[in-house]
């Protein structure tokens, strides 16, 4: 299973749509803050679970069963962003995810955190 975070945002949603052109829906899962915003994906057979970067336990549950995770970067900057991404990576490790892919951060540079 491939899990995508942020699947109700612009990049996450587009990524899920492209995945669904290539992979059966039962092999795709999404981790979203508000599952109500992903009802249409659930209706198409995508596994939808609530997961918040501010609640690491919810991420472990959300990432459960994933072979791969696409971690779409948070819409935050600075220490809040770093701690959220660390929480997601730690949760992925706890959930047994085999591969983590990361989209990077807006404005990323060699000297950025």
PDB file of N, CA and C in Angstrom:
ATOM      1  N   UNK A   1       0.835  -1.181   0.000  1.00  0.00           N
ATOM      2  CA  UNK A   1       0.000   0.000   0.000  1.00  0.00           C
ATOM      3  C   UNK A   1       0.880   1.245   0.000  1.00  0.00           C
ATOM      4  N   UNK A   2       0.416   2.252  -0.712  1.00  0.00           N
ATOM      5  CA  UNK A   2       1.074   3.559  -0.753  1.00  0.00           C
ATOM      6  C   UNK A   2       0.185   4.538   0.001  1.00  0.00           C
ATOM      7  N   UNK A   3       0.748   5.221   0.985  1.00  0.00           N
ATOM      8  CA  UNK A   3       0.014   6.226   1.752  1.00  0.00           C
ATOM      9  C   UNK A   3       0.511   7.602   1.337  1.00  0.00           C
ATOM     10  N   UNK A   4      -0.427   8.522   1.156  1.00  0.00           N
ATOM     11  CA  UNK A   4      -0.106   9.907   0.815  1.00  0.00           C
ATOM     12  C   UNK A   4      -0.644  10.798   1.923  1.00  0.00           C
ATOM     13  N   UNK A   5       0.212  11.664   2.472  1.00  0.00           N
ATOM     14  CA  UNK A   5      -0.261  12.642   3.450  1.00  0.00           C
ATOM     15  C   UNK A   5      -0.755  13.877   2.701  1.00  0.00           C
ATOM     16  N   UNK A   6      -1.569  14.656   3.381  1.00  0.00           N
ATOM     17  CA  UNK A   6      -2.024  15.908   2.779  1.00  0.00           C
ATOM     18  C   UNK A   6      -2.852  15.721   1.530  1.00  0.00           C
ATOM     19  N   UNK A   7      -3.598  14.643   1.455  1.00  0.00           N
ATOM     20  CA  UNK A   7      -4.314  14.300   0.222  1.00  0.00           C
ATOM     21  C   UNK A   7      -5.523  15.181  -0.051  1.00  0.00           C
ATOM     22  N   UNK A   8      -5.841  16.109   0.839  1.00  0.00           N
ATOM     23  CA  UNK A   8      -6.919  17.049   0.545  1.00  0.00           C
ATOM     24  C   UNK A   8      -6.357  18.401   0.102  1.00  0.00           C
ATOM     25  N   UNK A   9      -5.042  18.507   0.050  1.00  0.00           N
ATOM     26  CA  UNK A   9      -4.399  19.715  -0.469  1.00  0.00           C
ATOM     27  C   UNK A   9      -4.137  19.582  -1.957  1.00  0.00           C
ATOM     28  N   UNK A  10      -3.566  20.621  -2.529  1.00  0.00           N
ATOM     29  CA  UNK A  10      -3.364  20.646  -3.982  1.00  0.00           C
ATOM     30  C   UNK A  10      -2.415  19.557  -4.470  1.00  0.00           C
ATOM     31  N   UNK A  11      -1.218  19.495  -3.932  1.00  0.00           N
ATOM     32  CA  UNK A  11      -0.237  18.507  -4.389  1.00  0.00           C
ATOM     33  C   UNK A  11      -0.657  17.091  -4.009  1.00  0.00           C
ATOM     34  N   UNK A  12      -1.079  16.902  -2.781  1.00  0.00           N
ATOM     35  CA  UNK A  12      -1.492  15.578  -2.334  1.00  0.00           C
ATOM     36  C   UNK A  12      -2.635  15.021  -3.153  1.00  0.00           C
ATOM     37  N   UNK A  13      -3.636  15.851  -3.432  1.00  0.00           N
ATOM     38  CA  UNK A  13      -4.791  15.405  -4.208  1.00  0.00           C
ATOM     39  C   UNK A  13      -4.388  15.031  -5.634  1.00  0.00           C
ATOM     40  N   UNK A  14      -3.571  15.866  -6.251  1.00  0.00           N
ATOM     41  CA  UNK A  14      -3.123  15.555  -7.616  1.00  0.00           C
ATOM     42  C   UNK A  14      -2.319  14.262  -7.645  1.00  0.00           C
ATOM     43  N   UNK A  15      -1.513  14.065  -6.644  1.00  0.00           N
ATOM     44  CA  UNK A  15      -0.703  12.852  -6.577  1.00  0.00           C
ATOM     45  C   UNK A  15      -1.598  11.622  -6.455  1.00  0.00           C
ATOM     46  N   UNK A  16      -2.590  11.697  -5.588  1.00  0.00           N
ATOM     47  CA  UNK A  16      -3.514  10.570  -5.423  1.00  0.00           C
ATOM     48  C   UNK A  16      -4.255  10.297  -6.738  1.00  0.00           C
ATOM     49  N   UNK A  17      -4.696  11.337  -7.403  1.00  0.00           N
ATOM     50  CA  UNK A  17      -5.402  11.142  -8.674  1.00  0.00           C
ATOM     51  C   UNK A  17      -4.509  10.430  -9.691  1.00  0.00           C
ATOM     52  N   UNK A  18      -3.262  10.812  -9.772  1.00  0.00           N
ATOM     53  CA  UNK A  18      -2.327  10.149 -10.703  1.00  0.00           C
ATOM     54  C   UNK A  18      -2.067   8.702 -10.280  1.00  0.00           C
ATOM     55  N   UNK A  19      -1.930   8.468  -8.983  1.00  0.00           N
ATOM     56  CA  UNK A  19      -1.737   7.096  -8.500  1.00  0.00           C
ATOM     57  C   UNK A  19      -2.912   6.215  -8.906  1.00  0.00           C
ATOM     58  N   UNK A  20      -4.106   6.750  -8.783  1.00  0.00           N
ATOM     59  CA  UNK A  20      -5.296   5.962  -9.097  1.00  0.00           C
ATOM     60  C   UNK A  20      -5.397   5.613 -10.581  1.00  0.00           C
ATOM     61  N   UNK A  21      -4.647   6.306 -11.414  1.00  0.00           N
ATOM     62  CA  UNK A  21      -4.579   5.944 -12.832  1.00  0.00           C
ATOM     63  C   UNK A  21      -3.654   4.747 -13.048  1.00  0.00           C
ATOM     64  N   UNK A  22      -2.807   4.468 -12.070  1.00  0.00           N
ATOM     65  CA  UNK A  22      -1.777   3.442 -12.225  1.00  0.00           C
ATOM     66  C   UNK A  22      -1.884   2.266 -11.260  1.00  0.00           C
ATOM     67  N   UNK A  23      -2.549   2.497 -10.138  1.00  0.00           N
ATOM     68  CA  UNK A  23      -2.588   1.523  -9.050  1.00  0.00           C
ATOM     69  C   UNK A  23      -4.047   1.311  -8.643  1.00  0.00           C
ATOM     70  N   UNK A  24      -4.434   0.078  -8.337  1.00  0.00           N
ATOM     71  CA  UNK A  24      -5.804  -0.142  -7.859  1.00  0.00           C
ATOM     72  C   UNK A  24      -6.073   0.664  -6.579  1.00  0.00           C
ATOM     73  N   UNK A  25      -7.281   1.147  -6.441  1.00  0.00           N
ATOM     74  CA  UNK A  25      -7.641   2.006  -5.311  1.00  0.00           C
ATOM     75  C   UNK A  25      -7.396   1.344  -3.961  1.00  0.00           C
ATOM     76  N   UNK A  26      -7.538   0.019  -3.893  1.00  0.00           N
ATOM     77  CA  UNK A  26      -7.321  -0.654  -2.613  1.00  0.00           C
ATOM     78  C   UNK A  26      -5.844  -0.743  -2.229  1.00  0.00           C
ATOM     79  N   UNK A  27      -4.965  -0.234  -3.071  1.00  0.00           N
ATOM     80  CA  UNK A  27      -3.525  -0.171  -2.783  1.00  0.00           C
ATOM     81  C   UNK A  27      -3.088   1.241  -2.418  1.00  0.00           C
ATOM     82  N   UNK A  28      -4.063   2.158  -2.343  1.00  0.00           N
ATOM     83  CA  UNK A  28      -3.775   3.560  -2.033  1.00  0.00           C
ATOM     84  C   UNK A  28      -4.487   3.935  -0.740  1.00  0.00           C
ATOM     85  N   UNK A  29      -3.758   4.638   0.119  1.00  0.00           N
ATOM     86  CA  UNK A  29      -4.337   5.158   1.352  1.00  0.00           C
ATOM     87  C   UNK A  29      -3.958   6.608   1.504  1.00  0.00           C
ATOM     88  N   UNK A  30      -4.772   7.337   2.244  1.00  0.00           N
ATOM     89  CA  UNK A  30      -4.458   8.730   2.511  1.00  0.00           C
ATOM     90  C   UNK A  30      -4.532   8.991   4.004  1.00  0.00           C
ATOM     91  N   UNK A  31      -3.681   9.896   4.429  1.00  0.00           N
ATOM     92  CA  UNK A  31      -3.652  10.365   5.801  1.00  0.00           C
ATOM     93  C   UNK A  31      -4.010  11.839   5.760  1.00  0.00           C
ATOM     94  N   UNK A  32      -5.159  12.186   6.346  1.00  0.00           N
ATOM     95  CA  UNK A  32      -5.666  13.547   6.268  1.00  0.00           C
ATOM     96  C   UNK A  32      -6.118  14.033   7.640  1.00  0.00           C
ATOM     97  N   UNK A  33      -6.051  15.337   7.845  1.00  0.00           N
ATOM     98  CA  UNK A  33      -6.517  15.902   9.115  1.00  0.00           C
ATOM     99  C   UNK A  33      -8.020  15.758   9.270  1.00  0.00           C
ATOM    100  N   UNK A  34      -8.759  15.955   8.184  1.00  0.00           N
ATOM    101  CA  UNK A  34     -10.215  15.911   8.230  1.00  0.00           C
ATOM    102  C   UNK A  34     -10.730  14.901   7.202  1.00  0.00           C
ATOM    103  N   UNK A  35     -11.032  13.679   7.647  1.00  0.00           N
ATOM    104  CA  UNK A  35     -11.486  12.634   6.716  1.00  0.00           C
ATOM    105  C   UNK A  35     -12.746  13.001   5.932  1.00  0.00           C
ATOM    106  N   UNK A  36     -13.552  13.912   6.443  1.00  0.00           N
ATOM    107  CA  UNK A  36     -14.763  14.320   5.706  1.00  0.00           C
ATOM    108  C   UNK A  36     -14.398  14.932   4.358  1.00  0.00           C
ATOM    109  N   UNK A  37     -13.237  15.573   4.277  1.00  0.00           N
ATOM    110  CA  UNK A  37     -12.820  16.198   3.021  1.00  0.00           C
ATOM    111  C   UNK A  37     -12.327  15.179   1.998  1.00  0.00           C
ATOM    112  N   UNK A  38     -12.200  13.922   2.413  1.00  0.00           N
ATOM    113  CA  UNK A  38     -11.732  12.865   1.511  1.00  0.00           C
ATOM    114  C   UNK A  38     -12.801  11.794   1.292  1.00  0.00           C
ATOM    115  N   UNK A  39     -14.038  12.126   1.568  1.00  0.00           N
ATOM    116  CA  UNK A  39     -15.134  11.161   1.376  1.00  0.00           C
ATOM    117  C   UNK A  39     -15.201  10.625  -0.049  1.00  0.00           C
ATOM    118  N   UNK A  40     -14.947  11.505  -1.011  1.00  0.00           N
ATOM    119  CA  UNK A  40     -15.012  11.058  -2.403  1.00  0.00           C
ATOM    120  C   UNK A  40     -13.952  10.008  -2.688  1.00  0.00           C
ATOM    121  N   UNK A  41     -12.779  10.145  -2.065  1.00  0.00           N
ATOM    122  CA  UNK A  41     -11.726   9.137  -2.245  1.00  0.00           C
ATOM    123  C   UNK A  41     -12.135   7.815  -1.606  1.00  0.00           C
ATOM    124  N   UNK A  42     -12.713   7.888  -0.420  1.00  0.00           N
ATOM    125  CA  UNK A  42     -13.189   6.674   0.251  1.00  0.00           C
ATOM    126  C   UNK A  42     -14.238   5.980  -0.614  1.00  0.00           C
ATOM    127  N   UNK A  43     -15.093   6.764  -1.236  1.00  0.00           N
ATOM    128  CA  UNK A  43     -16.119   6.207  -2.109  1.00  0.00           C
ATOM    129  C   UNK A  43     -15.552   5.511  -3.336  1.00  0.00           C
ATOM    130  N   UNK A  44     -14.329   5.852  -3.683  1.00  0.00           N
ATOM    131  CA  UNK A  44     -13.662   5.224  -4.831  1.00  0.00           C
ATOM    132  C   UNK A  44     -12.787   4.042  -4.401  1.00  0.00           C
ATOM    133  N   UNK A  45     -12.791   3.719  -3.110  1.00  0.00           N
ATOM    134  CA  UNK A  45     -12.042   2.566  -2.630  1.00  0.00           C
ATOM    135  C   UNK A  45     -10.709   2.872  -1.988  1.00  0.00           C
ATOM    136  N   UNK A  46     -10.373   4.142  -1.847  1.00  0.00           N
ATOM    137  CA  UNK A  46      -9.126   4.539  -1.200  1.00  0.00           C
ATOM    138  C   UNK A  46      -9.306   4.459   0.315  1.00  0.00           C
ATOM    139  N   UNK A  47      -8.305   3.941   0.994  1.00  0.00           N
ATOM    140  CA  UNK A  47      -8.356   3.891   2.462  1.00  0.00           C
ATOM    141  C   UNK A  47      -8.089   5.296   3.007  1.00  0.00           C
ATOM    142  N   UNK A  48      -9.034   5.818   3.770  1.00  0.00           N
ATOM    143  CA  UNK A  48      -8.916   7.155   4.350  1.00  0.00           C
ATOM    144  C   UNK A  48      -8.822   7.019   5.861  1.00  0.00           C
ATOM    145  N   UNK A  49      -7.752   7.595   6.427  1.00  0.00           N
ATOM    146  CA  UNK A  49      -7.585   7.610   7.876  1.00  0.00           C
ATOM    147  C   UNK A  49      -7.185   9.001   8.341  1.00  0.00           C
ATOM    148  N   UNK A  50      -7.656   9.341   9.518  1.00  0.00           N
ATOM    149  CA  UNK A  50      -7.302  10.623  10.108  1.00  0.00           C
ATOM    150  C   UNK A  50      -5.880  10.546  10.628  1.00  0.00           C
ATOM    151  N   UNK A  51      -5.091  11.551  10.293  1.00  0.00           N
ATOM    152  CA  UNK A  51      -3.723  11.635  10.782  1.00  0.00           C
ATOM    153  C   UNK A  51      -3.311  13.093  10.882  1.00  0.00           C
ATOM    154  N   UNK A  52      -2.759  13.459  12.014  1.00  0.00           N
ATOM    155  CA  UNK A  52      -2.334  14.843  12.220  1.00  0.00           C
ATOM    156  C   UNK A  52      -0.868  14.863  12.626  1.00  0.00           C
ATOM    157  N   UNK A  53      -0.109  15.746  12.035  1.00  0.00           N
ATOM    158  CA  UNK A  53       1.309  15.884  12.371  1.00  0.00           C
ATOM    159  C   UNK A  53       1.484  16.357  13.809  1.00  0.00           C
ATOM    160  N   UNK A  54       0.421  16.852  14.416  1.00  0.00           N
ATOM    161  CA  UNK A  54       0.456  17.274  15.812  1.00  0.00           C
ATOM    162  C   UNK A  54       0.064  16.139  16.759  1.00  0.00           C
ATOM    163  N   UNK A  55      -0.306  14.995  16.206  1.00  0.00           N
ATOM    164  CA  UNK A  55      -0.724  13.828  16.994  1.00  0.00           C
ATOM    165  C   UNK A  55      -0.031  12.586  16.448  1.00  0.00           C
ATOM    166  N   UNK A  56       1.207  12.333  16.906  1.00  0.00           N
ATOM    167  CA  UNK A  56       1.984  11.219  16.357  1.00  0.00           C
ATOM    168  C   UNK A  56       1.278   9.863  16.405  1.00  0.00           C
ATOM    169  N   UNK A  57       0.493   9.604  17.450  1.00  0.00           N
ATOM    170  CA  UNK A  57      -0.210   8.319  17.537  1.00  0.00           C
ATOM    171  C   UNK A  57      -1.192   8.159  16.375  1.00  0.00           C
ATOM    172  N   UNK A  58      -1.827   9.248  15.973  1.00  0.00           N
ATOM    173  CA  UNK A  58      -2.771   9.156  14.850  1.00  0.00           C
ATOM    174  C   UNK A  58      -2.021   8.836  13.561  1.00  0.00           C
ATOM    175  N   UNK A  59      -0.792   9.316  13.440  1.00  0.00           N
ATOM    176  CA  UNK A  59      -0.004   9.032  12.241  1.00  0.00           C
ATOM    177  C   UNK A  59       0.399   7.563  12.180  1.00  0.00           C
ATOM    178  N   UNK A  60       0.772   6.995  13.317  1.00  0.00           N
ATOM    179  CA  UNK A  60       1.142   5.572  13.326  1.00  0.00           C
ATOM    180  C   UNK A  60      -0.037   4.750  12.814  1.00  0.00           C
ATOM    181  N   UNK A  61      -1.220   5.033  13.312  1.00  0.00           N
ATOM    182  CA  UNK A  61      -2.422   4.316  12.859  1.00  0.00           C
ATOM    183  C   UNK A  61      -2.681   4.580  11.378  1.00  0.00           C
ATOM    184  N   UNK A  62      -2.527   5.813  10.965  1.00  0.00           N
ATOM    185  CA  UNK A  62      -2.790   6.196   9.585  1.00  0.00           C
ATOM    186  C   UNK A  62      -1.822   5.538   8.603  1.00  0.00           C
ATOM    187  N   UNK A  63      -0.574   5.334   9.038  1.00  0.00           N
ATOM    188  CA  UNK A  63       0.457   4.757   8.164  1.00  0.00           C
ATOM    189  C   UNK A  63       0.509   3.231   8.222  1.00  0.00           C
ATOM    190  N   UNK A  64      -0.233   2.631   9.108  1.00  0.00           N
ATOM    191  CA  UNK A  64      -0.235   1.182   9.296  1.00  0.00           C
ATOM    192  C   UNK A  64      -0.475   0.452   7.975  1.00  0.00           C
ATOM    193  N   UNK A  65       0.350  -0.544   7.696  1.00  0.00           N
ATOM    194  CA  UNK A  65       0.192  -1.355   6.496  1.00  0.00           C
ATOM    195  C   UNK A  65       0.828  -0.772   5.243  1.00  0.00           C
ATOM    196  N   UNK A  66       1.464   0.376   5.369  1.00  0.00           N
ATOM    197  CA  UNK A  66       2.059   1.017   4.197  1.00  0.00           C
ATOM    198  C   UNK A  66       3.407   0.405   3.850  1.00  0.00           C
ATOM    199  N   UNK A  67       3.605   0.149   2.583  1.00  0.00           N
ATOM    200  CA  UNK A  67       4.924  -0.225   2.086  1.00  0.00           C
ATOM    201  C   UNK A  67       5.715   1.039   1.767  1.00  0.00           C
ATOM    202  N   UNK A  68       4.975   2.070   1.297  1.00  0.00           N
ATOM    203  CA  UNK A  68       5.595   3.346   0.935  1.00  0.00           C
ATOM    204  C   UNK A  68       4.728   4.485   1.467  1.00  0.00           C
ATOM    205  N   UNK A  69       5.403   5.569   1.808  1.00  0.00           N
ATOM    206  CA  UNK A  69       4.724   6.762   2.291  1.00  0.00           C
ATOM    207  C   UNK A  69       5.226   7.963   1.514  1.00  0.00           C
ATOM    208  N   UNK A  70       4.309   8.738   0.960  1.00  0.00           N
ATOM    209  CA  UNK A  70       4.674  10.025   0.380  1.00  0.00           C
ATOM    210  C   UNK A  70       4.337  11.078   1.425  1.00  0.00           C
ATOM    211  N   UNK A  71       5.358  11.676   1.987  1.00  0.00           N
ATOM    212  CA  UNK A  71       5.214  12.706   2.997  1.00  0.00           C
ATOM    213  C   UNK A  71       5.202  14.063   2.294  1.00  0.00           C
ATOM    214  N   UNK A  72       4.005  14.605   2.113  1.00  0.00           N
ATOM    215  CA  UNK A  72       3.869  15.924   1.499  1.00  0.00           C
ATOM    216  C   UNK A  72       4.183  16.940   2.594  1.00  0.00           C
ATOM    217  N   UNK A  73       5.120  17.823   2.323  1.00  0.00           N
ATOM    218  CA  UNK A  73       5.590  18.756   3.344  1.00  0.00           C
ATOM    219  C   UNK A  73       4.457  19.620   3.899  1.00  0.00           C
ATOM    220  N   UNK A  74       4.604  19.958   5.146  1.00  0.00           N
ATOM    221  CA  UNK A  74       3.615  20.783   5.841  1.00  0.00           C
ATOM    222  C   UNK A  74       3.586  22.204   5.303  1.00  0.00           C
ATOM    223  N   UNK A  75       2.477  22.861   5.538  1.00  0.00           N
ATOM    224  CA  UNK A  75       2.332  24.263   5.144  1.00  0.00           C
ATOM    225  C   UNK A  75       2.760  25.191   6.282  1.00  0.00           C
ATOM    226  N   UNK A  76       3.833  24.808   6.948  1.00  0.00           N
ATOM    227  CA  UNK A  76       4.405  25.591   8.049  1.00  0.00           C
ATOM    228  C   UNK A  76       5.877  25.809   7.746  1.00  0.00           C
ATOM    229  N   UNK A  77       6.487  26.695   8.495  1.00  0.00           N
ATOM    230  CA  UNK A  77       7.922  26.901   8.371  1.00  0.00           C
ATOM    231  C   UNK A  77       8.551  26.865   9.756  1.00  0.00           C
ATOM    232  N   UNK A  78       9.865  26.814   9.781  1.00  0.00           N
ATOM    233  CA  UNK A  78      10.602  26.884  11.035  1.00  0.00           C
ATOM    234  C   UNK A  78      10.464  25.652  11.901  1.00  0.00           C
ATOM    235  N   UNK A  79      10.612  25.827  13.213  1.00  0.00           N
ATOM    236  CA  UNK A  79      10.612  24.694  14.150  1.00  0.00           C
ATOM    237  C   UNK A  79       9.331  23.858  14.115  1.00  0.00           C
ATOM    238  N   UNK A  80       8.182  24.480  13.879  1.00  0.00           N
ATOM    239  CA  UNK A  80       6.934  23.713  13.811  1.00  0.00           C
ATOM    240  C   UNK A  80       6.942  22.741  12.642  1.00  0.00           C
ATOM    241  N   UNK A  81       7.508  23.171  11.557  1.00  0.00           N
ATOM    242  CA  UNK A  81       7.604  22.315  10.380  1.00  0.00           C
ATOM    243  C   UNK A  81       8.554  21.150  10.647  1.00  0.00           C
ATOM    244  N   UNK A  82       9.708  21.461  11.193  1.00  0.00           N
ATOM    245  CA  UNK A  82      10.707  20.429  11.474  1.00  0.00           C
ATOM    246  C   UNK A  82      10.146  19.399  12.446  1.00  0.00           C
ATOM    247  N   UNK A  83       9.492  19.849  13.512  1.00  0.00           N
ATOM    248  CA  UNK A  83       8.959  18.890  14.493  1.00  0.00           C
ATOM    249  C   UNK A  83       7.831  18.053  13.893  1.00  0.00           C
ATOM    250  N   UNK A  84       7.014  18.652  13.034  1.00  0.00           N
ATOM    251  CA  UNK A  84       5.950  17.887  12.383  1.00  0.00           C
ATOM    252  C   UNK A  84       6.488  16.823  11.453  1.00  0.00           C
ATOM    253  N   UNK A  85       7.503  17.173  10.682  1.00  0.00           N
ATOM    254  CA  UNK A  85       8.106  16.199   9.775  1.00  0.00           C
ATOM    255  C   UNK A  85       8.813  15.095  10.552  1.00  0.00           C
ATOM    256  N   UNK A  86       9.480  15.462  11.635  1.00  0.00           N
ATOM    257  CA  UNK A  86      10.118  14.429  12.474  1.00  0.00           C
ATOM    258  C   UNK A  86       9.078  13.480  13.049  1.00  0.00           C
ATOM    259  N   UNK A  87       7.964  14.026  13.501  1.00  0.00           N
ATOM    260  CA  UNK A  87       6.892  13.188  14.053  1.00  0.00           C
ATOM    261  C   UNK A  87       6.381  12.212  12.993  1.00  0.00           C
ATOM    262  N   UNK A  88       6.232  12.683  11.770  1.00  0.00           N
ATOM    263  CA  UNK A  88       5.736  11.817  10.697  1.00  0.00           C
ATOM    264  C   UNK A  88       6.744  10.726  10.363  1.00  0.00           C
ATOM    265  N   UNK A  89       8.004  11.069  10.315  1.00  0.00           N
ATOM    266  CA  UNK A  89       9.035  10.066  10.012  1.00  0.00           C
ATOM    267  C   UNK A  89       9.119   9.039  11.123  1.00  0.00           C
ATOM    268  N   UNK A  90       9.096   9.496  12.366  1.00  0.00           N
ATOM    269  CA  UNK A  90       9.112   8.562  13.502  1.00  0.00           C
ATOM    270  C   UNK A  90       7.892   7.642  13.468  1.00  0.00           C
ATOM    271  N   UNK A  91       6.725   8.202  13.151  1.00  0.00           N
ATOM    272  CA  UNK A  91       5.503   7.397  13.066  1.00  0.00           C
ATOM    273  C   UNK A  91       5.606   6.369  11.949  1.00  0.00           C
ATOM    274  N   UNK A  92       6.197   6.753  10.833  1.00  0.00           N
ATOM    275  CA  UNK A  92       6.359   5.824   9.707  1.00  0.00           C
ATOM    276  C   UNK A  92       7.265   4.664  10.102  1.00  0.00           C
ATOM    277  N   UNK A  93       8.323   4.966  10.813  1.00  0.00           N
ATOM    278  CA  UNK A  93       9.233   3.911  11.282  1.00  0.00           C
ATOM    279  C   UNK A  93       8.473   2.978  12.224  1.00  0.00           C
ATOM    280  N   UNK A  94       7.721   3.535  13.181  1.00  0.00           N
ATOM    281  CA  UNK A  94       6.948   2.711  14.123  1.00  0.00           C
ATOM    282  C   UNK A  94       5.912   1.851  13.404  1.00  0.00           C
ATOM    283  N   UNK A  95       5.340   2.381  12.323  1.00  0.00           N
ATOM    284  CA  UNK A  95       4.314   1.647  11.574  1.00  0.00           C
ATOM    285  C   UNK A  95       4.919   0.610  10.637  1.00  0.00           C
ATOM    286  N   UNK A  96       6.249   0.605  10.503  1.00  0.00           N
ATOM    287  CA  UNK A  96       6.907  -0.381   9.652  1.00  0.00           C
ATOM    288  C   UNK A  96       6.934  -0.029   8.177  1.00  0.00           C
ATOM    289  N   UNK A  97       6.802   1.247   7.852  1.00  0.00           N
ATOM    290  CA  UNK A  97       6.844   1.682   6.452  1.00  0.00           C
ATOM    291  C   UNK A  97       8.234   1.383   5.894  1.00  0.00           C
ATOM    292  N   UNK A  98       8.287   0.784   4.726  1.00  0.00           N
ATOM    293  CA  UNK A  98       9.562   0.392   4.133  1.00  0.00           C
ATOM    294  C   UNK A  98      10.294   1.511   3.421  1.00  0.00           C
ATOM    295  N   UNK A  99       9.542   2.486   2.882  1.00  0.00           N
ATOM    296  CA  UNK A  99      10.156   3.548   2.085  1.00  0.00           C
ATOM    297  C   UNK A  99       9.399   4.847   2.322  1.00  0.00           C
ATOM    298  N   UNK A 100      10.140   5.912   2.588  1.00  0.00           N
ATOM    299  CA  UNK A 100       9.548   7.230   2.794  1.00  0.00           C
ATOM    300  C   UNK A 100      10.039   8.152   1.688  1.00  0.00           C
ATOM    301  N   UNK A 101       9.102   8.771   0.995  1.00  0.00           N
ATOM    302  CA  UNK A 101       9.422   9.766  -0.025  1.00  0.00           C
ATOM    303  C   UNK A 101       8.953  11.113   0.511  1.00  0.00           C
ATOM    304  N   UNK A 102       9.711  12.164   0.242  1.00  0.00           N
ATOM    305  CA  UNK A 102       9.433  13.474   0.809  1.00  0.00           C
ATOM    306  C   UNK A 102       9.430  14.516  -0.301  1.00  0.00           C
ATOM    307  N   UNK A 103       8.453  15.413  -0.278  1.00  0.00           N
ATOM    308  CA  UNK A 103       8.323  16.387  -1.358  1.00  0.00           C
ATOM    309  C   UNK A 103       9.201  17.611  -1.198  1.00  0.00           C
ATOM    310  N   UNK A 104       9.837  17.791  -0.082  1.00  0.00           N
ATOM    311  CA  UNK A 104      10.649  18.958   0.230  1.00  0.00           C
ATOM    312  C   UNK A 104       9.760  20.116   0.668  1.00  0.00           C
ATOM    313  N   UNK A 105      10.372  21.214   0.936  1.00  0.00           N
ATOM    314  CA  UNK A 105       9.696  22.371   1.504  1.00  0.00           C
ATOM    315  C   UNK A 105       9.773  23.555   0.566  1.00  0.00           C
ATOM    316  N   UNK A 106       8.779  24.380   0.557  1.00  0.00           N
ATOM    317  CA  UNK A 106       8.826  25.603  -0.239  1.00  0.00           C
ATOM    318  C   UNK A 106      10.003  26.445   0.217  1.00  0.00           C
ATOM    319  N   UNK A 107      10.720  26.996  -0.716  1.00  0.00           N
ATOM    320  CA  UNK A 107      11.834  27.867  -0.379  1.00  0.00           C
ATOM    321  C   UNK A 107      13.039  27.123   0.155  1.00  0.00           C
ATOM    322  N   UNK A 108      13.118  25.831  -0.086  1.00  0.00           N
ATOM    323  CA  UNK A 108      14.244  25.040   0.425  1.00  0.00           C
ATOM    324  C   UNK A 108      15.542  25.551  -0.196  1.00  0.00           C
ATOM    325  N   UNK A 109      16.568  25.608   0.614  1.00  0.00           N
ATOM    326  CA  UNK A 109      17.891  26.050   0.160  1.00  0.00           C
ATOM    327  C   UNK A 109      18.946  25.323   1.009  1.00  0.00           C
ATOM    328  N   UNK A 110      20.170  25.380   0.578  1.00  0.00           N
ATOM    329  CA  UNK A 110      21.247  24.697   1.305  1.00  0.00           C
ATOM    330  C   UNK A 110      21.360  25.158   2.745  1.00  0.00           C
ATOM    331  N   UNK A 111      21.021  26.407   3.022  1.00  0.00           N
ATOM    332  CA  UNK A 111      21.170  26.926   4.372  1.00  0.00           C
ATOM    333  C   UNK A 111      19.864  26.912   5.172  1.00  0.00           C
ATOM    334  N   UNK A 112      18.803  26.352   4.609  1.00  0.00           N
ATOM    335  CA  UNK A 112      17.525  26.317   5.336  1.00  0.00           C
ATOM    336  C   UNK A 112      17.501  25.125   6.286  1.00  0.00           C
ATOM    337  N   UNK A 113      16.649  25.207   7.279  1.00  0.00           N
ATOM    338  CA  UNK A 113      16.517  24.112   8.230  1.00  0.00           C
ATOM    339  C   UNK A 113      15.798  22.965   7.575  1.00  0.00           C
TER     340      UNK A 113
END
